[in-house]
Coordinates of C-alpha atoms in Angstrom, one line a residue:
M1 CA 17.9 31.3 12.3
A2 CA 16.9 27.6 12.2
H3 CA 19.6 25.1 11.6
Q4 CA 18.5 22.0 9.8
T5 CA 21.6 19.9 9.7
S6 CA 23.4 17.4 11.9
H7 CA 26.2 16.8 9.3
I8 CA 29.6 18.4 9.2
A9 CA 32.6 17.7 7.0
A10 CA 36.0 19.0 6.1
L11 CA 37.9 19.6 2.9
T12 CA 41.6 19.9 2.2
V13 CA 42.9 22.9 0.2
D14 CA 46.6 22.9 -1.0
L15 CA 48.2 26.1 0.5
A16 CA 50.9 25.8 -2.1
L17 CA 48.4 26.7 -4.7
I18 CA 47.7 30.0 -2.9
S19 CA 50.6 32.2 -4.2
T20 CA 51.7 35.4 -2.6
A21 CA 53.8 38.0 -4.3
D22 CA 56.0 38.8 -1.3
G23 CA 56.6 35.2 -0.2
Q24 CA 54.5 35.8 2.9
A25 CA 51.7 33.7 4.3
P26 CA 48.5 34.5 2.3
R27 CA 46.0 37.0 3.7
T28 CA 43.2 35.8 1.5
L29 CA 42.2 32.1 1.5
K30 CA 39.7 30.3 -0.8
L31 CA 37.8 28.1 1.7
L32 CA 35.1 26.4 -0.4
P33 CA 34.6 26.0 -4.2
A34 CA 31.5 27.1 -6.1
G35 CA 29.0 24.6 -7.5
N36 CA 29.0 20.9 -6.7
F37 CA 32.1 19.4 -5.0
S38 CA 33.2 16.4 -3.0
A39 CA 36.1 15.3 -0.8
R40 CA 39.1 13.3 -2.1
D41 CA 37.8 10.2 -0.2
G42 CA 34.5 10.3 -2.1
R43 CA 32.3 11.9 0.6
P44 CA 29.5 12.5 0.9
G45 CA 28.6 9.8 -1.6
N46 CA 30.5 7.0 0.0
V47 CA 28.9 7.5 3.5
A48 CA 26.5 4.6 4.2
D49 CA 23.6 6.9 5.3
A50 CA 24.3 9.7 2.8
S51 CA 21.3 10.9 0.9
C52 CA 23.4 13.1 -1.5
S53 CA 26.2 12.4 -3.8
H54 CA 28.0 15.8 -3.5
W55 CA 28.0 19.1 -1.6
T56 CA 26.7 22.3 -3.1
L57 CA 27.6 26.0 -2.6
T58 CA 26.1 28.8 -4.7
A59 CA 25.9 32.5 -4.3
A60 CA 22.5 32.2 -2.8
L61 CA 23.7 29.6 -0.3
A62 CA 26.8 31.6 0.5
A63 CA 24.9 34.8 1.3
P64 CA 23.8 33.7 4.8
L65 CA 27.4 32.6 5.6
V66 CA 28.7 36.0 4.6
A67 CA 26.0 37.7 6.6
E68 CA 26.7 35.5 9.6
A69 CA 30.4 36.5 9.5
S70 CA 29.6 40.2 9.5
R71 CA 27.4 39.7 12.6
R72 CA 29.9 37.7 14.6
A73 CA 31.5 39.3 17.7
T74 CA 34.4 36.8 17.5
R75 CA 36.6 35.9 14.6
Y76 CA 36.8 32.5 13.0
V77 CA 39.7 30.4 14.3
I78 CA 42.3 28.6 12.2
D79 CA 43.8 25.9 14.4
Y80 CA 46.3 23.0 14.0
E81 CA 45.1 19.5 12.9
H82 CA 41.5 20.2 14.0
Q83 CA 42.6 20.2 17.6
T84 CA 39.6 22.5 18.4
L85 CA 37.4 19.5 17.7
R86 CA 39.6 17.0 19.4
A87 CA 40.5 18.9 22.6
A88 CA 37.5 17.7 24.5
D89 CA 38.6 14.0 24.0
N90 CA 42.4 14.2 24.1
G91 CA 42.7 17.0 26.7
K92 CA 45.4 18.8 24.8
P93 CA 45.4 22.5 24.1
A94 CA 44.1 23.9 20.9
P95 CA 46.3 26.9 20.0
A96 CA 45.3 29.1 17.1
S97 CA 47.4 29.5 14.0
G98 CA 45.4 32.4 12.7
W99 CA 42.1 34.3 12.6
F100 CA 39.7 35.8 10.1
G101 CA 36.4 37.7 10.4
S102 CA 35.2 38.5 6.9
L103 CA 33.9 36.2 4.1
E104 CA 33.4 37.1 0.5
W105 CA 31.6 35.3 -2.3
R106 CA 33.5 35.2 -5.6
P107 CA 32.5 33.5 -8.9
D108 CA 34.8 30.5 -8.1
G109 CA 33.9 30.1 -4.4
L110 CA 33.9 31.4 -0.8
Y111 CA 36.9 33.3 0.5
A112 CA 38.2 34.6 3.8
T113 CA 39.6 38.0 3.1
D114 CA 41.3 39.3 6.3
V115 CA 43.4 36.4 7.5
E116 CA 45.8 37.1 10.4
W117 CA 48.5 34.5 11.1
T118 CA 50.5 34.0 14.2
A119 CA 54.1 34.5 13.7
A120 CA 54.8 30.8 14.3
A121 CA 52.1 29.7 11.8
A122 CA 53.2 32.2 9.2
A123 CA 56.8 30.9 9.4
M124 CA 55.7 27.3 9.1
I125 CA 53.5 28.1 6.1
V126 CA 56.4 30.0 4.3
A127 CA 58.7 27.1 5.2
K128 CA 56.1 24.7 3.9
E129 CA 56.0 22.9 7.2
Y130 CA 52.2 23.1 6.9
R131 CA 50.9 22.4 3.4
Y132 CA 47.1 22.1 3.6
L133 CA 44.2 24.1 4.8
S134 CA 41.0 22.2 5.9
P135 CA 37.8 24.2 6.4
V136 CA 35.0 22.6 8.4
F137 CA 31.5 23.3 7.4
T138 CA 27.9 22.1 8.0
Y139 CA 25.5 20.8 5.3
D140 CA 21.9 19.6 5.1
S141 CA 20.5 16.2 3.9
Q142 CA 20.7 17.4 0.3
G143 CA 24.3 18.4 0.5
R144 CA 23.7 22.1 0.6
V145 CA 26.3 24.0 2.6
T146 CA 24.6 25.7 5.6
G147 CA 27.5 27.1 7.7
L148 CA 31.2 27.5 8.3
L149 CA 32.6 26.4 11.6
H150 CA 36.4 26.9 11.6
V151 CA 39.5 26.2 9.6
A152 CA 42.6 24.1 10.4
L153 CA 46.2 23.8 9.1
T154 CA 47.0 20.2 8.4
N155 CA 49.5 18.0 6.7
N156 CA 47.2 14.9 6.5
P157 CA 45.0 15.2 3.4
A158 CA 43.1 12.1 4.7
L159 CA 41.5 14.6 7.1
D160 CA 39.3 15.2 4.1
E161 CA 37.8 13.4 6.5
L162 CA 36.7 14.1 10.0
P163 CA 34.6 11.0 9.6
D164 CA 31.4 12.4 10.8
I165 CA 32.4 14.2 14.0
G166 CA 30.0 13.4 16.8
V167 CA 27.1 15.7 17.4
A168 CA 28.0 15.8 21.1
A169 CA 31.4 17.3 20.5
L170 CA 30.0 19.6 18.0
S171 CA 27.4 20.9 20.4
R172 CA 30.1 21.7 23.0
L173 CA 32.2 23.7 20.6
F174 CA 29.6 25.2 18.2
P175 CA 26.2 25.2 19.9
A176 CA 24.8 27.5 17.2
A177 CA 25.6 25.0 14.5
T178 CA 24.0 22.0 16.2
P179 CA 20.4 21.0 15.5
S180 CA 17.9 22.6 17.8
K181 CA 15.1 20.7 19.5
E182 CA 12.7 22.1 16.9
D183 CA 14.9 20.9 14.1
N184 CA 15.1 17.4 15.6
N185 CA 11.3 17.3 16.0
M186 CA 10.9 18.4 12.3
E187 CA 13.3 15.7 11.2
E188 CA 11.4 13.1 13.2
L189 CA 8.2 14.3 11.7
A190 CA 9.7 14.1 8.2
E191 CA 10.7 10.5 8.9
Q192 CA 7.2 9.6 10.0
L193 CA 5.7 11.2 6.9
R194 CA 8.1 9.3 4.7
W195 CA 6.9 6.1 6.3
L196 CA 3.2 7.1 6.1
L197 CA 3.5 8.1 2.4
N198 CA 5.7 5.1 1.5
L199 CA 8.6 7.3 0.4
P200 CA 12.2 6.3 0.4
V201 CA 14.5 7.2 3.2
G202 CA 16.3 9.8 1.1
A203 CA 13.0 11.6 0.1
T204 CA 13.4 15.4 0.6
V205 CA 11.0 17.8 2.2
D206 CA 9.9 18.9 -1.3
D207 CA 9.1 15.2 -2.1
I208 CA 7.0 14.9 1.1
K209 CA 5.1 18.1 0.3
A210 CA 4.4 17.0 -3.3
Q211 CA 3.1 13.6 -2.0
L212 CA 1.0 15.3 0.7
T213 CA -0.5 17.6 -1.9
K214 CA -1.6 14.6 -4.0
L215 CA -3.1 12.9 -1.0
V216 CA -5.0 16.1 0.0
E217 CA -6.4 16.3 -3.6
K218 CA -7.6 12.7 -3.4
L219 CA -9.2 13.2 0.0
S220 CA -11.0 16.3 -1.1
A221 CA -12.2 14.9 -4.5
G222 CA -15.9 14.3 -4.5
Q223 CA -16.3 15.5 -0.9
G224 CA -17.6 18.9 -1.8
T225 CA -15.6 20.3 1.2
A226 CA -12.3 22.0 1.8
A227 CA -9.3 19.8 2.4
A228 CA -8.9 21.2 5.9
S229 CA -12.3 19.8 6.9
V230 CA -11.5 16.2 5.9
N231 CA -11.3 14.1 9.1
L232 CA -8.7 11.5 8.0
P233 CA -8.9 9.3 11.2
A234 CA -12.7 9.3 11.0
M235 CA -12.5 8.5 7.2
L236 CA -10.2 5.5 7.9
A237 CA -12.4 4.2 10.7
E238 CA -15.4 4.4 8.4
Q239 CA -13.6 2.5 5.7
Q240 CA -12.5 -0.2 8.2
Q241 CA -16.2 -0.6 9.3
R242 CA -17.3 -1.0 5.7
I243 CA -14.7 -3.6 5.0
A244 CA -15.6 -5.5 8.1
A245 CA -19.3 -5.4 7.1
L246 CA -18.6 -6.7 3.6
S247 CA -16.4 -9.5 5.1
A248 CA -19.2 -10.5 7.5
N249 CA -21.8 -10.6 4.7
Q250 CA -19.8 -12.7 2.3
A251 CA -21.4 -15.9 1.2
D252 CA -20.0 -19.0 2.8
P253 CA -19.2 -21.5 0.0
A254 CA -20.0 -24.3 2.4
R255 CA -23.5 -23.0 3.0
F256 CA -24.5 -21.5 -0.4
V257 CA -24.5 -22.7 -4.0
S258 CA -24.7 -20.8 -7.2
V259 CA -27.9 -20.0 -9.1
D260 CA -26.9 -22.4 -11.9
T261 CA -26.3 -25.2 -9.5
M262 CA -29.6 -24.6 -7.8
R263 CA -31.5 -24.6 -11.1
E264 CA -29.9 -27.8 -12.1
L265 CA -30.9 -29.4 -8.9
Q266 CA -34.4 -28.2 -9.3
N267 CA -34.6 -29.6 -12.7
Q268 CA -33.3 -33.0 -11.5
V269 CA -35.8 -33.0 -8.6
A270 CA -38.7 -32.1 -11.0
A271 CA -37.6 -34.9 -13.4
L272 CA -37.5 -37.4 -10.6
S273 CA -40.8 -36.2 -9.2
G274 CA -42.4 -36.6 -12.6
Q275 CA -41.0 -40.1 -13.0
L276 CA -42.4 -41.1 -9.6
A277 CA -45.7 -39.5 -10.2
G278 CA -45.9 -41.3 -13.6
R279 CA -45.2 -44.6 -12.0
Q280 CA -47.8 -44.0 -9.3
V281 CA -50.4 -43.0 -11.9
D282 CA -49.6 -46.1 -14.0
E283 CA -49.9 -48.4 -10.9
L284 CA -53.3 -46.8 -9.9
V285 CA -54.7 -47.0 -13.4
V286 CA -53.6 -50.5 -14.1
A287 CA -55.0 -51.7 -10.7
A288 CA -58.3 -49.8 -11.3
L289 CA -58.7 -51.3 -14.8
S290 CA -58.1 -54.8 -13.5
D291 CA -60.7 -54.6 -10.7
G292 CA -63.3 -52.7 -12.6
R293 CA -63.0 -49.3 -11.0
L294 CA -62.1 -47.9 -14.3
L295 CA -63.5 -48.8 -17.7
P296 CA -61.1 -48.9 -20.6
A297 CA -62.8 -45.9 -22.0
Q298 CA -61.8 -44.0 -18.9
E299 CA -58.1 -44.8 -19.0
Q300 CA -56.9 -41.8 -20.9
W301 CA -58.9 -39.5 -18.7
A302 CA -57.6 -41.1 -15.5
R303 CA -54.0 -40.8 -16.7
E304 CA -54.4 -37.1 -17.5
L305 CA -56.1 -36.5 -14.2
G306 CA -53.3 -38.3 -12.3
Q307 CA -50.5 -36.4 -14.1
G308 CA -52.1 -33.1 -13.1
N309 CA -53.6 -34.0 -9.8
L310 CA -52.6 -37.3 -8.3
P311 CA -54.6 -36.9 -5.1
A312 CA -57.8 -36.2 -7.1
L313 CA -57.3 -39.5 -9.0
Q314 CA -56.6 -41.3 -5.8
G315 CA -59.8 -39.9 -4.2
Y316 CA -61.9 -40.9 -7.2
L317 CA -60.6 -44.5 -7.3
D318 CA -61.0 -44.8 -3.5
T319 CA -64.8 -44.3 -3.9
A320 CA -65.3 -46.0 -7.3
P321 CA -67.1 -49.4 -7.0
K322 CA -65.4 -52.5 -8.4
I323 CA -67.3 -54.1 -11.3
A324 CA -67.3 -57.9 -10.9
A325 CA -67.9 -58.5 -14.6
L326 CA -64.7 -56.8 -15.4
S327 CA -62.7 -58.5 -12.7
G328 CA -63.8 -62.1 -13.4
T329 CA -66.2 -64.2 -15.6
Q330 CA -69.9 -63.9 -15.1
T331 CA -70.7 -67.6 -15.7
G332 CA -68.1 -69.0 -13.4
G333 CA -66.3 -70.5 -16.4
Q334 CA -69.6 -71.8 -18.0
A335 CA -70.6 -70.9 -21.6
P336 CA -72.6 -67.7 -22.0
V337 CA -76.4 -67.9 -21.4
A338 CA -77.0 -67.0 -25.0
A339 CA -74.4 -67.2 -27.7
N340 CA -75.7 -64.0 -29.2
T341 CA -74.4 -62.1 -26.1
A342 CA -71.0 -62.2 -27.8
A343 CA -72.3 -59.4 -30.0
L344 CA -72.1 -57.1 -27.0
D345 CA -68.9 -55.3 -26.2
D346 CA -67.2 -55.2 -22.8
T347 CA -68.7 -51.9 -21.9
T348 CA -72.3 -52.9 -22.7
L349 CA -71.9 -56.1 -20.7
A350 CA -70.5 -54.1 -17.8
V351 CA -73.4 -51.7 -17.9
C352 CA -75.9 -54.7 -18.0
H353 CA -74.4 -56.2 -14.9
M354 CA -74.2 -52.9 -13.2
F355 CA -78.0 -52.4 -13.5
G356 CA -79.0 -56.1 -13.3
N357 CA -80.1 -56.5 -16.9
D358 CA -79.8 -59.8 -18.7
P359 CA -77.1 -59.5 -21.4
A360 CA -78.9 -62.1 -23.5
A361 CA -82.0 -60.0 -23.4
V362 CA -80.2 -56.9 -24.3
A363 CA -78.4 -58.7 -27.2
A364 CA -81.7 -60.0 -28.4
A365 CA -83.2 -56.5 -28.2
F366 CA -80.3 -55.2 -30.3
K367 CA -81.1 -57.8 -32.9
E368 CA -84.7 -56.9 -33.1

């Protein structure tokens, strides 16, 4: 039988409430009440590390205790003032005041039914020199009674009590009631699972199982595999690698800009480039008009060419001849050879000079 507790406690029962018809010490004793109960000092709820607010004993919980009593080769001892527990520390003897070997569950609690008192103890009980009975029992982290250790006669109800008797003393006296190595390992495992699942310290085994079930369902979801085939360490390692890869590929704000910002910059550059190209075209066209490389009739064409292909306009103007007639006066400041040349426009005059024709003759020819 695995023992799952490292907690023991004691209650105080008033012997005066146990009446006997013949004025003798009672042969039947109620040891523990049915249902939920607690000590007069508030235990177990007032213990700093208590995970339960009361102790519990039911018919189902009492059944193993009754069965254990029937299997015991030795009878349960009733001592004085819990000296059985204290003897290892104070070195004093621990005489018995009585013995019993049978337990019985009744609707109102757990009873010892075959109590045998020593003559000295029976006399003191009848004389009310001992007033209280204090059973010592074990319980688990949920307050459920798991075993009966022994009983004591006492006159100090504060021994309601036995402020958590040390496990070492308990192991010397009641080795069967102390936690086994397996139990300790299971409790340690439970603590680790509480930490892993982010459960409170007082979480029960059922709480841990429920949380583990939820985790298994999440791990199995979408995997198409049984829960037992999920390799949790490998899954965690893969997730860490993915996180590291995403972190490494994040855009550095110091090195990258948003798409909107880039578009705005491109528009600004395009506007500035257009302004610069426009000024360059204007400078080339004005200069070419002034030195005769462009005729006024060619200005619109030259500007359109420059806006679309500035190098092409630059190449054309680099090879175009300068027309002297358009860059200065043909008569050196003198009056025209024939007044009727005024009838010729600038373009005709330029063409005449280009091909060596006399403007006056050309004008005369037009008149004819």
